[in-house]
Amino acid sequence: MRILIIEDEIPLGEGLATFFRRKGYEALWAPSGVEGLRLAAQSRPDLVVLDIMLPGMDGWEVCRRLRAASAVPIIMLTGKGAQEDVNTGLELGADDYVKKPFDFHELELRVAAVLRRAENGVSETALFDDGVLRVDLARRSVSARSQLIHLTPTEFRLLACLVRHRGRAVPHAELLREVWGPEYAQDTPNLQVYVRYLREKVEPDPARPQYVLTEWGVGYRFGG
Ligand code: CA
C-alpha cells in the first residue's frame, strides 16, 4: 500500500514517512501542495495524508484538486480543536481527520481503517448519485431529478456526514459532534428537527424516507 504524506514541517513529514515504511507501507513525502499533487498524479497513491496549513497552496485546495482527479482516500491533519477545519475537510470529501498533535500509532489506525473501507468497496467517495438524488460533496451541490436543491450549511453538513458514512448507522452523538461540534453531542432533539428539514428537501416522500433512514435507538443511516 502506497501512502503519500503532504506536510511542510520537515521533521514531521520525514518522521511519518519513516514510521510508515517501518510498518510495511510504501511512503512518499511531499513538503508542499504543488509537489504533493505532482507526486499523486505520478505515483497514484492508495491514500493521502494531507496537512491543512501548507505554504502556498493550502490543504483545502489540494484536497479539492485531488478529489477532482480521483477518489483516493484522504486523511486530513487539522489544527488542534479546529472544528471548522474538520467540517470543511469532510465537506470537501476528506475521508477522515486527525487533530494535531497526534500519536503516530493513532494515525496508523485511521489509515488502516480508511484503507479497509476503501478495499471493501464502501469507500466514502465524494459523490453519491443513484439517478434520482445526486450529492456532490466536493462541489457542495445536491440535486434531485436534475433540479438543484438549496440546503442551509447545517443541512448540507448533516447530509454530507451521512453520505460519507453510508452503509452504517451513525449514532446521534457522532452526528451532533461532527455537524454541530463536540459541545452539542447531547442535543438529539435539535438533530431530529434538522433531519425533518432535510427529509422535506431530499426525500421524494418525506413521510416514507428512503435516503435518511432512522435506526431506532442508534441514530441515522444513509440508505442510498
Ligand atoms: Ca503545516
Short mmCIF file of C-alpha atoms and ligand atoms in Angstrom, two decimals:
data_model
loop_
_atom_site.label_atom_id
_atom_site.label_comp_id
_atom_site.label_asym_id
_atom_site.label_seq_id
_atom_site.Cartn_x
_atom_site.Cartn_y
_atom_site.Cartn_z
CA MET A 1 0.00 0.00 0.00
CA ARG A 2 1.35 3.36 -1.02
CA ILE A 3 0.82 6.41 1.18
CA LEU A 4 1.52 9.97 0.15
CA ILE A 5 2.22 12.39 3.00
CA ILE A 6 1.83 16.09 2.22
CA GLU A 7 3.28 18.04 5.14
CA ASP A 8 5.56 21.06 5.15
CA GLU A 9 7.09 20.52 8.60
CA ILE A 10 10.21 18.63 7.62
CA PRO A 11 10.74 16.59 10.84
CA LEU A 12 7.06 15.57 10.88
CA GLY A 13 6.92 14.71 7.16
CA GLU A 14 10.12 12.71 7.27
CA GLY A 15 9.19 11.14 10.59
CA LEU A 16 5.84 9.95 9.22
CA ALA A 17 7.41 8.59 6.06
CA THR A 18 9.96 6.63 8.10
CA PHE A 19 7.29 5.41 10.51
CA PHE A 20 5.02 4.11 7.74
CA ARG A 21 7.92 2.44 5.92
CA ARG A 22 8.77 0.57 9.12
CA LYS A 23 5.14 -0.53 9.23
CA GLY A 24 5.45 -2.04 5.78
CA TYR A 25 3.90 0.70 3.68
CA GLU A 26 5.48 2.40 0.75
CA ALA A 27 5.61 6.02 1.88
CA LEU A 28 6.18 9.13 -0.19
CA TRP A 29 6.58 12.58 1.30
CA ALA A 30 5.95 15.96 -0.30
CA PRO A 31 6.74 19.23 1.53
CA SER A 32 4.22 21.35 -0.42
CA GLY A 33 0.81 21.11 -2.02
CA VAL A 34 2.11 21.58 -5.53
CA GLU A 35 4.72 18.86 -5.07
CA GLY A 36 2.08 16.64 -3.45
CA LEU A 37 -0.28 16.95 -6.42
CA ARG A 38 2.57 16.17 -8.78
CA LEU A 39 3.52 13.05 -6.79
CA ALA A 40 -0.14 11.98 -6.55
CA ALA A 41 -0.57 12.17 -10.33
CA GLN A 42 2.70 10.35 -10.89
CA SER A 43 2.54 7.58 -8.31
CA ARG A 44 -1.20 7.02 -7.78
CA PRO A 45 -1.11 6.51 -4.01
CA ASP A 46 -3.67 4.33 -2.19
CA LEU A 47 -4.12 7.01 0.46
CA VAL A 48 -3.09 10.61 1.09
CA VAL A 49 -2.27 12.14 4.48
CA LEU A 50 -2.77 15.86 3.96
CA ASP A 51 -1.84 18.76 6.22
CA ILE A 52 -4.13 21.82 6.02
CA MET A 53 -1.62 24.53 6.88
CA LEU A 54 0.74 24.46 3.93
CA PRO A 55 2.65 27.39 2.43
CA GLY A 56 1.40 28.49 -0.99
CA MET A 57 -1.43 26.16 -1.94
CA ASP A 58 -3.18 25.15 1.27
CA GLY A 59 -4.58 21.73 2.16
CA TRP A 60 -8.15 22.71 1.18
CA GLU A 61 -7.14 23.48 -2.36
CA VAL A 62 -5.01 20.34 -2.54
CA CYS A 63 -7.99 18.31 -1.29
CA ARG A 64 -10.30 19.87 -3.89
CA ARG A 65 -7.85 19.12 -6.70
CA LEU A 66 -7.18 15.58 -5.53
CA ARG A 67 -10.93 14.97 -5.38
CA ALA A 68 -11.46 16.43 -8.82
CA ALA A 69 -8.97 13.90 -10.18
CA SER A 70 -9.68 10.74 -8.19
CA ALA A 71 -11.46 9.09 -5.27
CA VAL A 72 -8.19 8.43 -3.40
CA PRO A 73 -8.89 8.29 0.36
CA ILE A 74 -7.69 11.42 2.14
CA ILE A 75 -6.92 11.85 5.84
CA MET A 76 -6.50 15.48 6.84
CA LEU A 77 -4.24 16.75 9.61
CA THR A 78 -6.09 19.60 11.28
CA GLY A 79 -5.11 22.21 13.84
CA LYS A 80 -5.84 21.47 17.47
CA GLY A 81 -9.50 21.89 18.29
CA ALA A 82 -10.36 23.43 14.92
CA GLN A 83 -13.87 22.05 14.46
CA GLU A 84 -14.45 24.30 11.45
CA ASP A 85 -11.44 22.68 9.79
CA VAL A 86 -12.92 19.27 10.39
CA ASN A 87 -16.28 20.22 8.90
CA THR A 88 -14.74 21.92 5.89
CA GLY A 89 -12.44 18.98 5.25
CA LEU A 90 -15.26 16.47 5.40
CA GLU A 91 -17.40 18.57 3.08
CA LEU A 92 -14.56 18.74 0.61
CA GLY A 93 -14.53 14.98 0.53
CA ALA A 94 -11.82 14.06 3.01
CA ASP A 95 -12.41 10.60 4.49
CA ASP A 96 -11.14 11.22 7.99
CA TYR A 97 -9.13 13.68 10.01
CA VAL A 98 -6.61 13.60 12.82
CA LYS A 99 -6.08 16.56 15.11
CA LYS A 100 -2.56 17.80 15.76
CA PRO A 101 -0.67 16.96 17.82
CA PHE A 102 -1.33 13.29 17.27
CA ASP A 103 0.20 9.96 18.06
CA PHE A 104 1.70 8.17 15.03
CA HIS A 105 0.03 4.93 16.09
CA GLU A 106 -3.35 6.67 16.19
CA LEU A 107 -2.80 7.90 12.64
CA GLU A 108 -1.77 4.41 11.55
CA LEU A 109 -5.03 3.00 12.95
CA ARG A 110 -7.01 5.60 10.99
CA VAL A 111 -5.01 4.84 7.85
CA ALA A 112 -5.65 1.12 8.21
CA ALA A 113 -9.39 1.71 8.79
CA VAL A 114 -9.79 4.01 5.78
CA LEU A 115 -7.86 1.60 3.55
CA ARG A 116 -10.03 -1.27 4.75
CA ARG A 117 -13.21 0.64 3.92
CA ALA A 118 -11.82 1.56 0.51
CA GLU A 119 -10.95 -2.08 -0.17
CA ASN A 120 -14.40 -3.23 0.86
CA GLY A 121 -15.85 -1.00 -1.81
CA VAL A 122 -17.69 1.17 0.67
CA SER A 123 -15.22 3.96 0.19
CA GLU A 124 -16.55 7.29 1.29
CA THR A 125 -16.28 8.79 -2.14
CA ALA A 126 -17.17 12.40 -2.63
CA LEU A 127 -20.10 11.68 -4.89
CA PHE A 128 -23.40 9.89 -4.46
CA ASP A 129 -25.68 9.52 -7.46
CA ASP A 130 -28.41 6.92 -7.85
CA GLY A 131 -30.04 8.60 -10.83
CA VAL A 132 -32.58 10.39 -8.63
CA LEU A 133 -30.61 12.02 -5.86
CA ARG A 134 -27.17 13.40 -6.52
CA VAL A 135 -24.92 14.61 -3.69
CA ASP A 136 -21.59 16.06 -4.76
CA LEU A 137 -19.55 16.70 -1.63
CA ALA A 138 -16.66 18.35 -3.45
CA ARG A 139 -18.88 20.86 -5.22
CA ARG A 140 -21.27 21.08 -2.27
CA SER A 141 -24.22 20.63 -4.58
CA VAL A 142 -27.31 18.50 -4.11
CA SER A 143 -29.91 17.83 -6.76
CA ALA A 144 -32.96 15.62 -7.18
CA ARG A 145 -34.07 14.64 -10.66
CA SER A 146 -31.57 17.19 -12.02
CA GLN A 147 -33.18 20.03 -10.02
CA LEU A 148 -30.77 21.79 -7.67
CA ILE A 149 -31.85 21.66 -4.05
CA HIS A 150 -30.96 24.53 -1.77
CA LEU A 151 -29.71 23.32 1.61
CA THR A 152 -28.61 25.52 4.50
CA PRO A 153 -24.98 24.95 5.59
CA THR A 154 -26.13 22.87 8.56
CA GLU A 155 -28.46 20.74 6.45
CA PHE A 156 -25.66 20.20 3.99
CA ARG A 157 -23.19 19.20 6.71
CA LEU A 158 -25.70 16.74 8.10
CA LEU A 159 -26.36 15.18 4.71
CA ALA A 160 -22.64 15.15 3.89
CA CYS A 161 -21.88 13.38 7.16
CA LEU A 162 -24.48 10.68 6.46
CA VAL A 163 -23.31 10.22 2.87
CA ARG A 164 -19.70 9.95 3.96
CA HIS A 165 -20.62 7.18 6.37
CA ARG A 166 -23.09 5.50 4.09
CA GLY A 167 -23.69 1.86 4.74
CA ARG A 168 -23.58 2.23 8.50
CA ALA A 169 -25.79 3.73 11.19
CA VAL A 170 -24.23 6.92 12.51
CA PRO A 171 -25.04 7.40 16.22
CA HIS A 172 -26.84 10.59 17.30
CA ALA A 173 -23.86 11.80 19.35
CA GLU A 174 -21.44 11.28 16.46
CA LEU A 175 -23.64 13.23 14.05
CA LEU A 176 -24.06 16.04 16.56
CA ARG A 177 -20.33 16.18 17.21
CA GLU A 178 -19.41 16.20 13.54
CA VAL A 179 -22.10 18.59 12.35
CA TRP A 180 -22.58 20.95 15.29
CA GLY A 181 -19.45 20.43 17.38
CA PRO A 182 -18.38 18.48 20.48
CA GLU A 183 -20.39 20.65 22.90
CA TYR A 184 -23.68 19.64 21.19
CA ALA A 185 -23.23 15.88 21.45
CA GLN A 186 -26.32 15.51 23.68
CA ASP A 187 -28.68 17.70 21.65
CA THR A 188 -30.68 14.93 19.98
CA PRO A 189 -33.94 16.97 19.69
CA ASN A 190 -32.13 19.55 17.55
CA LEU A 191 -30.82 16.76 15.34
CA GLN A 192 -34.34 15.39 14.88
CA VAL A 193 -35.55 18.83 13.76
CA TYR A 194 -32.81 19.03 11.12
CA VAL A 195 -33.47 15.51 9.95
CA ARG A 196 -37.08 16.55 9.33
CA TYR A 197 -35.96 19.64 7.34
CA LEU A 198 -33.55 17.52 5.34
CA ARG A 199 -36.15 14.88 4.53
CA GLU A 200 -38.57 17.55 3.34
CA LYS A 201 -35.95 18.70 0.86
CA VAL A 202 -34.34 15.49 -0.39
CA GLU A 203 -36.91 12.72 0.01
CA PRO A 204 -39.42 12.05 -2.78
CA ASP A 205 -41.88 11.20 0.01
CA PRO A 206 -40.72 12.66 3.35
CA ALA A 207 -43.21 10.50 5.25
CA ARG A 208 -41.57 7.37 3.88
CA PRO A 209 -37.87 8.23 3.75
CA GLN A 210 -35.58 6.20 1.54
CA TYR A 211 -32.36 8.18 2.00
CA VAL A 212 -32.26 9.49 5.56
CA LEU A 213 -33.27 6.40 7.49
CA THR A 214 -33.97 6.15 11.20
CA GLU A 215 -32.06 3.48 13.09
CA TRP A 216 -34.15 3.21 16.20
CA GLY A 217 -32.22 3.75 19.40
CA VAL A 218 -29.00 4.40 17.49
CA GLY A 219 -29.06 7.26 15.02
CA TYR A 220 -29.46 7.64 11.28
CA ARG A 221 -28.20 5.84 8.24
CA PHE A 222 -27.95 6.98 4.66
CA GLY A 223 -29.95 4.47 2.68
CA GLY A 224 -28.87 5.29 -0.85
CA CA B 1 1.86 22.63 8.20
#
